[in-house]
Tab-separated table of C-alpha atoms in Angstrom:
chain	number	residue	atom	x	y	z
A	27	ASN	CA	-18.824	56.311	-1.774
A	28	VAL	CA	-18.715	60.092	-2.178
A	29	ILE	CA	-21.304	61.383	-4.635
A	30	ILE	CA	-20.408	65.085	-4.687
A	31	PRO	CA	-16.752	65.879	-5.406
A	32	PRO	CA	-14.900	67.839	-2.735
A	33	ARG	CA	-14.011	71.475	-3.327
A	34	SER	CA	-10.677	72.252	-4.882
A	35	ASN	CA	-9.480	73.822	-1.608
A	36	ALA	CA	-10.844	71.033	0.639
A	37	ALA	CA	-8.892	69.998	3.719
A	38	LEU	CA	-8.926	66.673	5.541
A	39	TRP	CA	-11.273	66.229	8.477
A	40	ALA	CA	-10.331	64.665	11.793
A	41	GLU	CA	-9.673	60.913	11.595
A	42	ASN	CA	-12.966	59.203	12.505
A	43	GLU	CA	-15.631	57.110	10.797
A	44	ILE	CA	-17.771	60.116	9.844
A	45	GLY	CA	-15.177	61.768	7.626
A	46	LYS	CA	-13.446	58.630	6.367
A	47	ALA	CA	-15.086	58.513	2.908
A	48	ARG	CA	-14.702	62.263	2.442
A	49	ASN	CA	-11.041	62.164	3.450
A	50	HIS	CA	-10.498	59.345	0.965
A	51	ALA	CA	-12.094	61.462	-1.789
A	52	VAL	CA	-10.050	64.538	-0.867
A	53	GLN	CA	-6.847	62.497	-0.841
A	54	GLY	CA	-7.746	61.014	-4.228
A	55	CYS	CA	-8.267	64.501	-5.669
A	56	TRP	CA	-4.908	65.613	-4.292
A	57	ASP	CA	-3.107	62.569	-5.692
A	58	LYS	CA	-4.703	62.342	-9.149
A	59	GLY	CA	-6.229	65.755	-9.695
A	60	GLN	CA	-9.944	66.406	-9.602
A	61	LYS	CA	-10.538	65.744	-13.308
A	62	GLN	CA	-8.927	62.292	-13.248
A	63	TRP	CA	-10.572	61.460	-9.898
A	64	LYS	CA	-14.004	62.211	-11.402
A	65	ARG	CA	-13.253	59.887	-14.326
A	66	ASP	CA	-12.074	57.119	-12.010
A	67	ILE	CA	-15.211	57.146	-9.850
A	68	GLY	CA	-17.596	57.623	-12.794
A	69	TYR	CA	-18.831	61.063	-11.756
A	70	HIS	CA	-19.682	62.020	-15.352
A	71	ARG	CA	-22.229	59.193	-15.518
A	72	ARG	CA	-23.973	60.452	-12.398
A	73	SER	CA	-24.175	64.006	-13.695
A	74	ARG	CA	-25.535	62.810	-17.057
A	75	ILE	CA	-28.193	60.735	-15.286
A	76	GLU	CA	-29.148	63.689	-13.077
A	77	ALA	CA	-29.515	65.902	-16.156
A	78	LYS	CA	-31.666	63.278	-17.895
A	79	MET	CA	-33.895	62.887	-14.811
A	80	PHE	CA	-34.287	66.681	-14.651
A	81	ALA	CA	-35.386	66.703	-18.295
A	82	LEU	CA	-37.789	63.819	-17.645
A	83	LYS	CA	-39.376	65.701	-14.736
A	84	ARG	CA	-39.843	68.754	-16.972
A	85	LEU	CA	-42.298	66.686	-19.032
A	86	GLY	CA	-44.438	66.102	-15.954
A	87	GLN	CA	-43.757	65.810	-12.251
A	88	GLY	CA	-45.881	62.720	-11.699
A	89	VAL	CA	-48.038	60.180	-13.457
A	90	SER	CA	-51.773	60.729	-13.640
A	91	SER	CA	-52.886	57.152	-14.280
A	92	ARG	CA	-53.881	54.924	-11.387
A	93	CYS	CA	-53.314	51.642	-13.192
A	94	PHE	CA	-49.683	50.488	-13.024
A	95	ASN	CA	-49.594	49.344	-16.660
A	96	ARG	CA	-50.791	52.762	-17.828
A	97	GLN	CA	-48.180	54.442	-15.622
A	98	VAL	CA	-45.496	52.357	-17.338
A	99	VAL	CA	-46.805	53.370	-20.770
A	100	ASP	CA	-46.936	57.031	-19.688
A	101	LEU	CA	-43.290	56.952	-18.619
A	102	GLN	CA	-42.249	55.072	-21.770
A	103	ILE	CA	-43.852	57.787	-23.888
A	104	ARG	CA	-41.938	60.467	-21.972
A	105	VAL	CA	-38.664	58.603	-22.438
A	106	ASP	CA	-39.383	58.203	-26.166
A	107	ILE	CA	-40.005	61.959	-26.432
A	108	LEU	CA	-36.724	62.693	-24.647
A	109	ASN	CA	-34.845	60.271	-26.887
A	110	LYS	CA	-36.324	61.929	-29.981
A	111	PHE	CA	-35.317	65.397	-28.733
A	112	THR	CA	-31.826	64.123	-27.991
A	113	GLN	CA	-31.596	62.563	-31.445
A	114	LEU	CA	-32.712	65.817	-33.087
A	115	GLY	CA	-30.161	67.841	-31.112
A	116	THR	CA	-27.195	65.542	-31.732
A	117	ALA	CA	-24.827	66.695	-34.457
A	118	LYS	CA	-24.088	64.259	-37.242
A	119	THR	CA	-20.368	64.016	-37.890
A	120	VAL	CA	-18.889	62.889	-41.171
A	121	ALA	CA	-15.265	61.912	-41.674
A	122	VAL	CA	-13.560	63.980	-44.340
A	123	ALA	CA	-10.573	62.504	-46.145
């Protein structure tokens, strides 16, 4: 499965096993359009996960504890901090009649 979407001006490669998945992705972008193709393969989920992992790494590149249970707690604390920041930065919407 192709992880990175092909460029908007991408051309098909020669027919062989190496370029088969890429050619399939390029053809899908041509047929459906790149925006719809990204929705169909779930690209937005990957990019959101990559952004979340980047934010998690900003809180510390590694874990300092040697004990596995303490490493788990360390990572849980980081995730809780990220969730709190996300909650603080999310706008609250209210339906108006």
